[in-house]
Amino acid sequence: MNTPKRYTITAALPYTNGPIHIGHLAGVYVPADIYARYKRLTGNDVAFICGSDEHGVPITIKAKKEGVSPQDIVDKYHAIIKKSFEDFGITFDNYSRTTAKIHHETASEFFKTLYDKHEFVEEVTEQLYDEEANQFLADRFVTGTCPKCANEEAYGDQCENCGSSLNATDLINPKSAITGNVPTLKETKHWFLPLNKHEDFLKEWILKGHKKDWKPNVYGQVKSWIDDGLRPRAVTRDLDWGIPVPVPGGEGKVLYVWFDAPIGYISATKEWAEKAGKDWKPYWKDLDTKLVHFIGKDNIVFHCIIFPAMLKAEGSYILPDNVPANEFLNLEGKKLSTSKNWAVWLPDYLEDFPNQQDVLRYALTANAPESKDNDFTWKDFQARNNNELVAIFGNFINRVVVLTNKYYDGIIPESSEFSEVDNETLAAIKAYPSVIESSIDRYRFREASQELMNLARLGNKYLADEEPWKLIKTDEVRTKTIMYVALQIASALATLSEPFLPFTSKKLKSILNITSSAVEMSWSDISTKSVLIPSGHQIGKGELLFSKIEDKTIQEQLDKLEASKKANEAANKEIEPQKDLISFEDFTKLDIRVGTILEAEKMPKTKKLLILKVDTGIDTRTIVSGIAESFTPEEIIGKQVTVLVNLAPRALRGVESEGMILMTETPEGKLVFVNPDTAVNSGLQIS
């Protein structure tokens, strides 16, 4: 297929058991949106499709924990996720959900078609069963030790440590996630998709047909799976949450989520087409359509082996032209974890950085995990904003707009004869669309974002070399030409930035007053038109596109993560076992009294120690306490504390400590005093 008539672009369906974080954006949704926006800008017919995956077992687990129904969970998070996508400018033509009636009908029909064509194998197998819960255990309801890497927290479908795909019965020492019991094996009937039947087709289609145009990380994982030998995979499960199996003998069973979820792309396209008055079939069944799946690496096997095998077995659907899966994004050197709150959630980001969606979109694109796992750090985020968006892109636009308003009351001046530098600069502008196109069409979005920034760099260099703010004093005619050329660059940036920085693009178009159809330009206009923004055109007043992010703001984000880290450590900290029994006589030897801190100061050259003067009621004594990281000296003066007063003195850093202040820790790891809840006299004994 040379020039597609249309594009069907899908983005992985997110699980509706929690909000979206930056890993999801970087891995799937920002690159997919860049691609879809670019294809629309270049005049293509695009269906950009996504929706909530609402039948996953993690949803039923969350529902059980919260004591609500699975429908309550998916309704809550579907709304949150949908709003996050809208807030970040992800331009889905349709964002649907797999609990929708049209999806149930589409998935059931797809299953029945394969069933009637005898594409499934029906087998009675032994599955793990929880006797106490009286139910078969879906894969995510089973945890145990991974047989490949010995991770003790592997799930029944996948080990998140080594990435291996598993069956629940593969786990060593499996346990039920519902009751904690060791499950038994019990016979049950299910339908399987015989992937081994499709091995020859997959070898020909992928290993030969896409060896040169698919990303190496995707091709390599697919080859590894095929080389290992494909086996039948169950398409049904014993569950009560999902799409009922629509054939005789399917009572009490549902379609396995990995089978119904990718069909969600088709049902969401049907839903969109119905609303838009279109025919959905060409977007999935016409060979002149280019189908592209944007996913993360944990979904490669489903989109490159299983779903294509399903489509091939059905017989009337096209196959994906490409599956440009990204690797994982880590956060500050650690793997993103939703359960441990080691993440940057999109609703939280917008609360802390209002109207700065493009800053995050740009930082994630410029550092995207396209070929290997990459690391998001707040310092890099700050540097991308301050050193690139503010200092390069924003600085150039601000200079151009301010000078145009200052010299010409915002009216674009007439140009005179172009110099060699002018002609080179104007020619360079014309080249940028094809340069950026080439990168995007090869799914190199990092590269494309830097080419966009290079156009802004070109503008800055042009102004710095020509110095119109100096030349205006001696050569007004030449200055007009310089400003005219600079405004052509600004105009090109307004359009070419749209896929990457949609909110900035909209603001810049408004500043340049090029939002009306009379002056608005298409992507191709930048390469073909000699004038992008004409002389005599009135632009608006200057407005900062980006603002500097201060160190204090970044430190607040780092502090949030540190608090999450401490909370996780506290949550995972094992309770110390009881110490050996002591006699009552041993206990009576302890002299514990209420004391009052009179003075406090930091011990020089230490981080943890404070030197305290404490009124114990019987005397005033010095006690050295390792609490300096939790309290300042000023905030504890006058505080009543509990003191072990008959502890033998001990020298610490040359200071003799005569007692011990009793402390404990909060779940977040913060020290707290063990003290009376009402004021009492110093010296009173505790017994």
JSON list of C-alpha atoms in Angstrom, two decimals, residues 176-385:
[
{"chain": "A", "resi": 176, "resn": "SER", "atom": "CA", "xyz": [-5.39, -17.10, 46.20]},
{"chain": "A", "resi": 177, "resn": "ALA", "atom": "CA", "xyz": [-5.45, -13.31, 46.21]},
{"chain": "A", "resi": 178, "resn": "ILE", "atom": "CA", "xyz": [-8.99, -13.51, 47.59]},
{"chain": "A", "resi": 179, "resn": "THR", "atom": "CA", "xyz": [-8.48, -15.58, 50.75]},
{"chain": "A", "resi": 180, "resn": "GLY", "atom": "CA", "xyz": [-4.73, -16.21, 50.87]},
{"chain": "A", "resi": 181, "resn": "ASN", "atom": "CA", "xyz": [-5.36, -19.94, 50.77]},
{"chain": "A", "resi": 182, "resn": "VAL", "atom": "CA", "xyz": [-3.46, -22.46, 48.68]},
{"chain": "A", "resi": 183, "resn": "PRO", "atom": "CA", "xyz": [-5.79, -23.22, 45.74]},
{"chain": "A", "resi": 184, "resn": "THR", "atom": "CA", "xyz": [-6.69, -26.69, 44.52]},
{"chain": "A", "resi": 185, "resn": "LEU", "atom": "CA", "xyz": [-7.00, -27.93, 40.93]},
{"chain": "A", "resi": 186, "resn": "LYS", "atom": "CA", "xyz": [-10.49, -28.48, 39.55]},
{"chain": "A", "resi": 187, "resn": "GLU", "atom": "CA", "xyz": [-11.71, -29.43, 36.08]},
{"chain": "A", "resi": 188, "resn": "THR", "atom": "CA", "xyz": [-13.50, -26.86, 33.92]},
{"chain": "A", "resi": 189, "resn": "LYS", "atom": "CA", "xyz": [-14.34, -26.51, 30.22]},
{"chain": "A", "resi": 190, "resn": "HIS", "atom": "CA", "xyz": [-13.02, -23.61, 28.12]},
{"chain": "A", "resi": 191, "resn": "TRP", "atom": "CA", "xyz": [-12.49, -22.54, 24.53]},
{"chain": "A", "resi": 192, "resn": "PHE", "atom": "CA", "xyz": [-8.97, -21.96, 23.23]},
{"chain": "A", "resi": 193, "resn": "LEU", "atom": "CA", "xyz": [-7.56, -20.09, 20.24]},
{"chain": "A", "resi": 194, "resn": "PRO", "atom": "CA", "xyz": [-4.96, -22.45, 18.70]},
{"chain": "A", "resi": 195, "resn": "LEU", "atom": "CA", "xyz": [-2.14, -19.98, 18.07]},
{"chain": "A", "resi": 196, "resn": "ASN", "atom": "CA", "xyz": [0.06, -22.85, 16.88]},
{"chain": "A", "resi": 197, "resn": "LYS", "atom": "CA", "xyz": [-2.30, -23.18, 13.88]},
{"chain": "A", "resi": 198, "resn": "HIS", "atom": "CA", "xyz": [-1.33, -19.63, 12.84]},
{"chain": "A", "resi": 199, "resn": "GLU", "atom": "CA", "xyz": [2.45, -19.95, 13.25]},
{"chain": "A", "resi": 200, "resn": "ASP", "atom": "CA", "xyz": [3.22, -20.17, 9.53]},
{"chain": "A", "resi": 201, "resn": "PHE", "atom": "CA", "xyz": [1.06, -17.13, 8.77]},
{"chain": "A", "resi": 202, "resn": "LEU", "atom": "CA", "xyz": [2.69, -15.10, 11.57]},
{"chain": "A", "resi": 203, "resn": "LYS", "atom": "CA", "xyz": [6.19, -16.06, 10.44]},
{"chain": "A", "resi": 204, "resn": "GLU", "atom": "CA", "xyz": [5.44, -14.96, 6.89]},
{"chain": "A", "resi": 205, "resn": "TRP", "atom": "CA", "xyz": [3.54, -11.80, 7.84]},
{"chain": "A", "resi": 206, "resn": "ILE", "atom": "CA", "xyz": [5.80, -10.49, 10.61]},
{"chain": "A", "resi": 207, "resn": "LEU", "atom": "CA", "xyz": [9.19, -12.20, 10.55]},
{"chain": "A", "resi": 208, "resn": "LYS", "atom": "CA", "xyz": [9.52, -11.83, 6.78]},
{"chain": "A", "resi": 209, "resn": "GLY", "atom": "CA", "xyz": [7.08, -9.05, 5.90]},
{"chain": "A", "resi": 210, "resn": "HIS", "atom": "CA", "xyz": [7.91, -6.58, 8.68]},
{"chain": "A", "resi": 211, "resn": "LYS", "atom": "CA", "xyz": [11.56, -7.29, 9.38]},
{"chain": "A", "resi": 212, "resn": "LYS", "atom": "CA", "xyz": [12.68, -3.90, 8.08]},
{"chain": "A", "resi": 213, "resn": "ASP", "atom": "CA", "xyz": [9.87, -1.54, 9.05]},
{"chain": "A", "resi": 214, "resn": "TRP", "atom": "CA", "xyz": [8.91, -2.59, 12.60]},
{"chain": "A", "resi": 215, "resn": "LYS", "atom": "CA", "xyz": [10.82, -1.32, 15.62]},
{"chain": "A", "resi": 216, "resn": "PRO", "atom": "CA", "xyz": [13.60, -3.70, 16.72]},
{"chain": "A", "resi": 217, "resn": "ASN", "atom": "CA", "xyz": [12.19, -4.01, 20.27]},
{"chain": "A", "resi": 218, "resn": "VAL", "atom": "CA", "xyz": [8.79, -5.07, 18.87]},
{"chain": "A", "resi": 219, "resn": "TYR", "atom": "CA", "xyz": [10.17, -7.39, 16.20]},
{"chain": "A", "resi": 220, "resn": "GLY", "atom": "CA", "xyz": [12.58, -8.99, 18.69]},
{"chain": "A", "resi": 221, "resn": "GLN", "atom": "CA", "xyz": [9.87, -9.79, 21.24]},
{"chain": "A", "resi": 222, "resn": "VAL", "atom": "CA", "xyz": [7.56, -11.22, 18.58]},
{"chain": "A", "resi": 223, "resn": "LYS", "atom": "CA", "xyz": [10.36, -13.36, 17.11]},
{"chain": "A", "resi": 224, "resn": "SER", "atom": "CA", "xyz": [11.20, -14.69, 20.56]},
{"chain": "A", "resi": 225, "resn": "TRP", "atom": "CA", "xyz": [7.59, -15.77, 21.11]},
{"chain": "A", "resi": 226, "resn": "ILE", "atom": "CA", "xyz": [7.28, -17.43, 17.71]},
{"chain": "A", "resi": 227, "resn": "ASP", "atom": "CA", "xyz": [10.68, -19.15, 17.98]},
{"chain": "A", "resi": 228, "resn": "ASP", "atom": "CA", "xyz": [9.62, -20.53, 21.37]},
{"chain": "A", "resi": 229, "resn": "GLY", "atom": "CA", "xyz": [6.61, -22.20, 19.75]},
{"chain": "A", "resi": 230, "resn": "LEU", "atom": "CA", "xyz": [3.04, -20.92, 20.03]},
{"chain": "A", "resi": 231, "resn": "ARG", "atom": "CA", "xyz": [0.42, -22.80, 22.03]},
{"chain": "A", "resi": 232, "resn": "PRO", "atom": "CA", "xyz": [-3.38, -22.65, 22.29]},
{"chain": "A", "resi": 233, "resn": "ARG", "atom": "CA", "xyz": [-4.57, -19.82, 24.55]},
{"chain": "A", "resi": 234, "resn": "ALA", "atom": "CA", "xyz": [-7.87, -19.76, 26.45]},
{"chain": "A", "resi": 235, "resn": "VAL", "atom": "CA", "xyz": [-10.41, -17.19, 25.28]},
{"chain": "A", "resi": 236, "resn": "THR", "atom": "CA", "xyz": [-12.92, -17.77, 28.09]},
{"chain": "A", "resi": 237, "resn": "ARG", "atom": "CA", "xyz": [-12.79, -17.63, 31.88]},
{"chain": "A", "resi": 238, "resn": "ASP", "atom": "CA", "xyz": [-14.90, -18.69, 34.87]},
{"chain": "A", "resi": 239, "resn": "LEU", "atom": "CA", "xyz": [-15.99, -15.25, 36.09]},
{"chain": "A", "resi": 240, "resn": "ASP", "atom": "CA", "xyz": [-19.16, -13.28, 36.69]},
{"chain": "A", "resi": 241, "resn": "TRP", "atom": "CA", "xyz": [-17.80, -9.91, 35.44]},
{"chain": "A", "resi": 242, "resn": "GLY", "atom": "CA", "xyz": [-17.43, -9.58, 31.69]},
{"chain": "A", "resi": 243, "resn": "ILE", "atom": "CA", "xyz": [-19.16, -10.50, 28.43]},
{"chain": "A", "resi": 244, "resn": "PRO", "atom": "CA", "xyz": [-21.06, -13.79, 28.77]},
{"chain": "A", "resi": 245, "resn": "VAL", "atom": "CA", "xyz": [-19.87, -16.58, 26.48]},
{"chain": "A", "resi": 246, "resn": "PRO", "atom": "CA", "xyz": [-22.61, -16.55, 23.81]},
{"chain": "A", "resi": 247, "resn": "VAL", "atom": "CA", "xyz": [-22.74, -20.27, 22.90]},
{"chain": "A", "resi": 248, "resn": "PRO", "atom": "CA", "xyz": [-24.22, -23.42, 24.48]},
{"chain": "A", "resi": 249, "resn": "GLY", "atom": "CA", "xyz": [-22.17, -24.55, 27.47]},
{"chain": "A", "resi": 250, "resn": "GLY", "atom": "CA", "xyz": [-20.95, -21.03, 28.19]},
{"chain": "A", "resi": 251, "resn": "GLU", "atom": "CA", "xyz": [-23.13, -20.49, 31.25]},
{"chain": "A", "resi": 252, "resn": "GLY", "atom": "CA", "xyz": [-21.19, -18.93, 34.14]},
{"chain": "A", "resi": 253, "resn": "LYS", "atom": "CA", "xyz": [-18.30, -18.04, 31.87]},
{"chain": "A", "resi": 254, "resn": "VAL", "atom": "CA", "xyz": [-17.18, -14.79, 30.22]},
{"chain": "A", "resi": 255, "resn": "LEU", "atom": "CA", "xyz": [-14.89, -13.84, 27.36]},
{"chain": "A", "resi": 256, "resn": "TYR", "atom": "CA", "xyz": [-11.33, -13.55, 28.59]},
{"chain": "A", "resi": 257, "resn": "VAL", "atom": "CA", "xyz": [-10.43, -9.85, 28.82]},
{"chain": "A", "resi": 258, "resn": "TRP", "atom": "CA", "xyz": [-7.50, -10.09, 26.40]},
{"chain": "A", "resi": 259, "resn": "PHE", "atom": "CA", "xyz": [-9.94, -11.47, 23.80]},
{"chain": "A", "resi": 260, "resn": "ASP", "atom": "CA", "xyz": [-12.66, -8.85, 24.27]},
{"chain": "A", "resi": 261, "resn": "ALA", "atom": "CA", "xyz": [-10.45, -5.77, 24.84]},
{"chain": "A", "resi": 262, "resn": "PRO", "atom": "CA", "xyz": [-8.85, -5.45, 21.35]},
{"chain": "A", "resi": 263, "resn": "ILE", "atom": "CA", "xyz": [-12.28, -5.96, 19.80]},
{"chain": "A", "resi": 264, "resn": "GLY", "atom": "CA", "xyz": [-13.03, -2.72, 21.67]},
{"chain": "A", "resi": 265, "resn": "TYR", "atom": "CA", "xyz": [-11.17, -0.89, 18.90]},
{"chain": "A", "resi": 266, "resn": "ILE", "atom": "CA", "xyz": [-13.71, -2.21, 16.41]},
{"chain": "A", "resi": 267, "resn": "SER", "atom": "CA", "xyz": [-16.78, -1.52, 18.54]},
{"chain": "A", "resi": 268, "resn": "ALA", "atom": "CA", "xyz": [-15.52, 2.02, 19.34]},
{"chain": "A", "resi": 269, "resn": "THR", "atom": "CA", "xyz": [-15.07, 2.64, 15.60]},
{"chain": "A", "resi": 270, "resn": "LYS", "atom": "CA", "xyz": [-18.62, 1.43, 14.98]},
{"chain": "A", "resi": 271, "resn": "GLU", "atom": "CA", "xyz": [-19.91, 3.76, 17.71]},
{"chain": "A", "resi": 272, "resn": "TRP", "atom": "CA", "xyz": [-18.01, 6.73, 16.22]},
{"chain": "A", "resi": 273, "resn": "ALA", "atom": "CA", "xyz": [-19.14, 5.99, 12.67]},
{"chain": "A", "resi": 274, "resn": "GLU", "atom": "CA", "xyz": [-22.77, 5.75, 13.79]},
{"chain": "A", "resi": 275, "resn": "LYS", "atom": "CA", "xyz": [-22.58, 9.19, 15.44]},
{"chain": "A", "resi": 276, "resn": "ALA", "atom": "CA", "xyz": [-20.70, 10.72, 12.50]},
{"chain": "A", "resi": 277, "resn": "GLY", "atom": "CA", "xyz": [-22.97, 9.23, 9.83]},
{"chain": "A", "resi": 278, "resn": "LYS", "atom": "CA", "xyz": [-20.13, 7.15, 8.35]},
{"chain": "A", "resi": 279, "resn": "ASP", "atom": "CA", "xyz": [-19.63, 3.55, 7.33]},
{"chain": "A", "resi": 280, "resn": "TRP", "atom": "CA", "xyz": [-17.26, 1.87, 9.82]},
{"chain": "A", "resi": 281, "resn": "LYS", "atom": "CA", "xyz": [-16.31, -1.04, 7.59]},
{"chain": "A", "resi": 282, "resn": "PRO", "atom": "CA", "xyz": [-13.69, 0.67, 5.36]},
{"chain": "A", "resi": 283, "resn": "TYR", "atom": "CA", "xyz": [-11.71, 1.63, 8.48]},
{"chain": "A", "resi": 284, "resn": "TRP", "atom": "CA", "xyz": [-11.28, -2.06, 9.35]},
{"chain": "A", "resi": 285, "resn": "LYS", "atom": "CA", "xyz": [-11.87, -4.00, 6.16]},
{"chain": "A", "resi": 286, "resn": "ASP", "atom": "CA", "xyz": [-10.50, -1.94, 3.24]},
{"chain": "A", "resi": 287, "resn": "LEU", "atom": "CA", "xyz": [-6.97, -2.76, 2.09]},
{"chain": "A", "resi": 288, "resn": "ASP", "atom": "CA", "xyz": [-6.45, 0.94, 1.34]},
{"chain": "A", "resi": 289, "resn": "THR", "atom": "CA", "xyz": [-6.67, 1.66, 5.09]},
{"chain": "A", "resi": 290, "resn": "LYS", "atom": "CA", "xyz": [-3.51, 1.86, 7.19]},
{"chain": "A", "resi": 291, "resn": "LEU", "atom": "CA", "xyz": [-4.06, 0.39, 10.68]},
{"chain": "A", "resi": 292, "resn": "VAL", "atom": "CA", "xyz": [-1.59, 1.44, 13.40]},
{"chain": "A", "resi": 293, "resn": "HIS", "atom": "CA", "xyz": [-1.67, 0.27, 17.04]},
{"chain": "A", "resi": 294, "resn": "PHE", "atom": "CA", "xyz": [0.03, 2.45, 19.68]},
{"chain": "A", "resi": 295, "resn": "ILE", "atom": "CA", "xyz": [0.79, 0.40, 22.80]},
{"chain": "A", "resi": 296, "resn": "GLY", "atom": "CA", "xyz": [3.31, -0.18, 25.58]},
{"chain": "A", "resi": 297, "resn": "LYS", "atom": "CA", "xyz": [5.73, -3.10, 25.49]},
{"chain": "A", "resi": 298, "resn": "ASP", "atom": "CA", "xyz": [3.62, -5.17, 27.91]},
{"chain": "A", "resi": 299, "resn": "ASN", "atom": "CA", "xyz": [0.96, -5.39, 25.18]},
{"chain": "A", "resi": 300, "resn": "ILE", "atom": "CA", "xyz": [3.19, -6.41, 22.26]},
{"chain": "A", "resi": 301, "resn": "VAL", "atom": "CA", "xyz": [2.24, -10.09, 22.25]},
{"chain": "A", "resi": 302, "resn": "PHE", "atom": "CA", "xyz": [-1.49, -9.29, 22.28]},
{"chain": "A", "resi": 303, "resn": "HIS", "atom": "CA", "xyz": [-1.34, -6.81, 19.38]},
{"chain": "A", "resi": 304, "resn": "CYS", "atom": "CA", "xyz": [1.30, -8.54, 17.25]},
{"chain": "A", "resi": 305, "resn": "ILE", "atom": "CA", "xyz": [0.40, -12.20, 17.69]},
{"chain": "A", "resi": 306, "resn": "ILE", "atom": "CA", "xyz": [-2.96, -12.84, 19.36]},
{"chain": "A", "resi": 307, "resn": "PHE", "atom": "CA", "xyz": [-5.16, -10.07, 17.89]},
{"chain": "A", "resi": 308, "resn": "PRO", "atom": "CA", "xyz": [-3.78, -10.56, 14.35]},
{"chain": "A", "resi": 309, "resn": "ALA", "atom": "CA", "xyz": [-4.46, -14.30, 14.72]},
{"chain": "A", "resi": 310, "resn": "MET", "atom": "CA", "xyz": [-8.03, -13.45, 15.75]},
{"chain": "A", "resi": 311, "resn": "LEU", "atom": "CA", "xyz": [-8.45, -11.10, 12.79]},
{"chain": "A", "resi": 312, "resn": "LYS", "atom": "CA", "xyz": [-6.94, -13.65, 10.40]},
{"chain": "A", "resi": 313, "resn": "ALA", "atom": "CA", "xyz": [-9.21, -16.39, 11.73]},
{"chain": "A", "resi": 314, "resn": "GLU", "atom": "CA", "xyz": [-12.30, -14.18, 11.28]},
{"chain": "A", "resi": 315, "resn": "GLY", "atom": "CA", "xyz": [-11.19, -13.53, 7.70]},
{"chain": "A", "resi": 316, "resn": "SER", "atom": "CA", "xyz": [-12.63, -10.14, 6.73]},
{"chain": "A", "resi": 317, "resn": "TYR", "atom": "CA", "xyz": [-10.39, -7.69, 8.62]},
{"chain": "A", "resi": 318, "resn": "ILE", "atom": "CA", "xyz": [-7.17, -5.93, 7.65]},
{"chain": "A", "resi": 319, "resn": "LEU", "atom": "CA", "xyz": [-4.02, -6.45, 9.72]},
{"chain": "A", "resi": 320, "resn": "PRO", "atom": "CA", "xyz": [-1.97, -3.72, 11.42]},
{"chain": "A", "resi": 321, "resn": "ASP", "atom": "CA", "xyz": [0.58, -2.03, 9.21]},
{"chain": "A", "resi": 322, "resn": "ASN", "atom": "CA", "xyz": [2.68, -1.18, 12.26]},
{"chain": "A", "resi": 323, "resn": "VAL", "atom": "CA", "xyz": [2.69, -1.56, 16.04]},
{"chain": "A", "resi": 324, "resn": "PRO", "atom": "CA", "xyz": [5.20, 1.08, 17.25]},
{"chain": "A", "resi": 325, "resn": "ALA", "atom": "CA", "xyz": [5.28, -0.03, 20.89]},
{"chain": "A", "resi": 326, "resn": "ASN", "atom": "CA", "xyz": [7.34, 1.97, 23.35]},
{"chain": "A", "resi": 327, "resn": "GLU", "atom": "CA", "xyz": [9.34, 0.63, 26.26]},
{"chain": "A", "resi": 328, "resn": "PHE", "atom": "CA", "xyz": [8.67, 1.63, 29.90]},
{"chain": "A", "resi": 329, "resn": "LEU", "atom": "CA", "xyz": [9.19, 5.02, 31.52]},
{"chain": "A", "resi": 330, "resn": "ASN", "atom": "CA", "xyz": [10.76, 4.96, 34.98]},
{"chain": "A", "resi": 331, "resn": "LEU", "atom": "CA", "xyz": [10.41, 7.73, 37.54]},
{"chain": "A", "resi": 332, "resn": "GLU", "atom": "CA", "xyz": [13.49, 9.12, 39.30]},
{"chain": "A", "resi": 333, "resn": "GLY", "atom": "CA", "xyz": [15.40, 5.89, 38.68]},
{"chain": "A", "resi": 334, "resn": "LYS", "atom": "CA", "xyz": [12.66, 3.54, 39.92]},
{"chain": "A", "resi": 335, "resn": "LYS", "atom": "CA", "xyz": [9.96, 1.57, 38.11]},
{"chain": "A", "resi": 336, "resn": "LEU", "atom": "CA", "xyz": [6.59, 3.32, 38.10]},
{"chain": "A", "resi": 337, "resn": "SER", "atom": "CA", "xyz": [4.22, 1.63, 40.54]},
{"chain": "A", "resi": 338, "resn": "THR", "atom": "CA", "xyz": [0.57, 2.49, 40.96]},
{"chain": "A", "resi": 339, "resn": "SER", "atom": "CA", "xyz": [0.19, 0.33, 44.08]},
{"chain": "A", "resi": 340, "resn": "LYS", "atom": "CA", "xyz": [3.13, 2.08, 45.76]},
{"chain": "A", "resi": 341, "resn": "ASN", "atom": "CA", "xyz": [2.05, 5.54, 44.55]},
{"chain": "A", "resi": 342, "resn": "TRP", "atom": "CA", "xyz": [5.41, 5.94, 42.80]},
{"chain": "A", "resi": 343, "resn": "ALA", "atom": "CA", "xyz": [3.90, 7.88, 39.93]},
{"chain": "A", "resi": 344, "resn": "VAL", "atom": "CA", "xyz": [2.95, 11.32, 38.70]},
{"chain": "A", "resi": 345, "resn": "TRP", "atom": "CA", "xyz": [-0.83, 11.25, 38.23]},
{"chain": "A", "resi": 346, "resn": "LEU", "atom": "CA", "xyz": [-2.27, 13.51, 35.55]},
{"chain": "A", "resi": 347, "resn": "PRO", "atom": "CA", "xyz": [-4.97, 15.12, 37.74]},
{"chain": "A", "resi": 348, "resn": "ASP", "atom": "CA", "xyz": [-2.28, 15.92, 40.36]},
{"chain": "A", "resi": 349, "resn": "TYR", "atom": "CA", "xyz": [0.05, 17.35, 37.71]},
{"chain": "A", "resi": 350, "resn": "LEU", "atom": "CA", "xyz": [-2.62, 19.75, 36.43]},
{"chain": "A", "resi": 351, "resn": "GLU", "atom": "CA", "xyz": [-3.33, 20.88, 39.98]},
{"chain": "A", "resi": 352, "resn": "ASP", "atom": "CA", "xyz": [0.36, 21.65, 40.58]},
{"chain": "A", "resi": 353, "resn": "PHE", "atom": "CA", "xyz": [1.11, 22.95, 37.05]},
{"chain": "A", "resi": 354, "resn": "PRO", "atom": "CA", "xyz": [-2.11, 24.57, 35.80]},
{"chain": "A", "resi": 355, "resn": "ASN", "atom": "CA", "xyz": [-2.24, 25.30, 32.06]},
{"chain": "A", "resi": 356, "resn": "GLN", "atom": "CA", "xyz": [1.16, 23.65, 31.52]},
{"chain": "A", "resi": 357, "resn": "GLN", "atom": "CA", "xyz": [0.03, 20.52, 29.69]},
{"chain": "A", "resi": 358, "resn": "ASP", "atom": "CA", "xyz": [2.38, 21.23, 26.80]},
{"chain": "A", "resi": 359, "resn": "VAL", "atom": "CA", "xyz": [5.40, 21.33, 29.10]},
{"chain": "A", "resi": 360, "resn": "LEU", "atom": "CA", "xyz": [4.72, 17.75, 30.17]},
{"chain": "A", "resi": 361, "resn": "ARG", "atom": "CA", "xyz": [3.84, 16.65, 26.62]},
{"chain": "A", "resi": 362, "resn": "TYR", "atom": "CA", "xyz": [7.13, 18.08, 25.38]},
{"chain": "A", "resi": 363, "resn": "ALA", "atom": "CA", "xyz": [9.27, 16.69, 28.21]},
{"chain": "A", "resi": 364, "resn": "LEU", "atom": "CA", "xyz": [7.78, 13.22, 27.77]},
{"chain": "A", "resi": 365, "resn": "THR", "atom": "CA", "xyz": [8.23, 13.33, 23.98]},
{"chain": "A", "resi": 366, "resn": "ALA", "atom": "CA", "xyz": [11.80, 14.64, 24.12]},
{"chain": "A", "resi": 367, "resn": "ASN", "atom": "CA", "xyz": [12.67, 11.85, 26.55]},
{"chain": "A", "resi": 368, "resn": "ALA", "atom": "CA", "xyz": [10.33, 9.14, 25.22]},
{"chain": "A", "resi": 369, "resn": "PRO", "atom": "CA", "xyz": [11.23, 5.46, 25.85]},
{"chain": "A", "resi": 370, "resn": "GLU", "atom": "CA", "xyz": [11.09, 4.65, 22.13]},
{"chain": "A", "resi": 371, "resn": "SER", "atom": "CA", "xyz": [13.74, 1.93, 21.95]},
{"chain": "A", "resi": 372, "resn": "LYS", "atom": "CA", "xyz": [14.67, 1.28, 25.59]},
{"chain": "A", "resi": 373, "resn": "ASP", "atom": "CA", "xyz": [13.37, 2.05, 29.06]},
{"chain": "A", "resi": 374, "resn": "ASN", "atom": "CA", "xyz": [13.91, 5.70, 29.93]},
{"chain": "A", "resi": 375, "resn": "ASP", "atom": "CA", "xyz": [13.86, 7.76, 33.10]},
{"chain": "A", "resi": 376, "resn": "PHE", "atom": "CA", "xyz": [11.66, 10.77, 33.91]},
{"chain": "A", "resi": 377, "resn": "THR", "atom": "CA", "xyz": [13.26, 13.11, 36.43]},
{"chain": "A", "resi": 378, "resn": "TRP", "atom": "CA", "xyz": [11.85, 16.38, 37.70]},
{"chain": "A", "resi": 379, "resn": "LYS", "atom": "CA", "xyz": [15.21, 18.06, 37.08]},
{"chain": "A", "resi": 380, "resn": "ASP", "atom": "CA", "xyz": [15.12, 17.06, 33.40]},
{"chain": "A", "resi": 381, "resn": "PHE", "atom": "CA", "xyz": [11.51, 18.25, 33.20]},
{"chain": "A", "resi": 382, "resn": "GLN", "atom": "CA", "xyz": [12.62, 21.63, 34.61]},
{"chain": "A", "resi": 383, "resn": "ALA", "atom": "CA", "xyz": [15.57, 21.81, 32.21]},
{"chain": "A", "resi": 384, "resn": "ARG", "atom": "CA", "xyz": [13.40, 20.98, 29.16]},
{"chain": "A", "resi": 385, "resn": "ASN", "atom": "CA", "xyz": [11.05, 23.77, 30.14]}
]
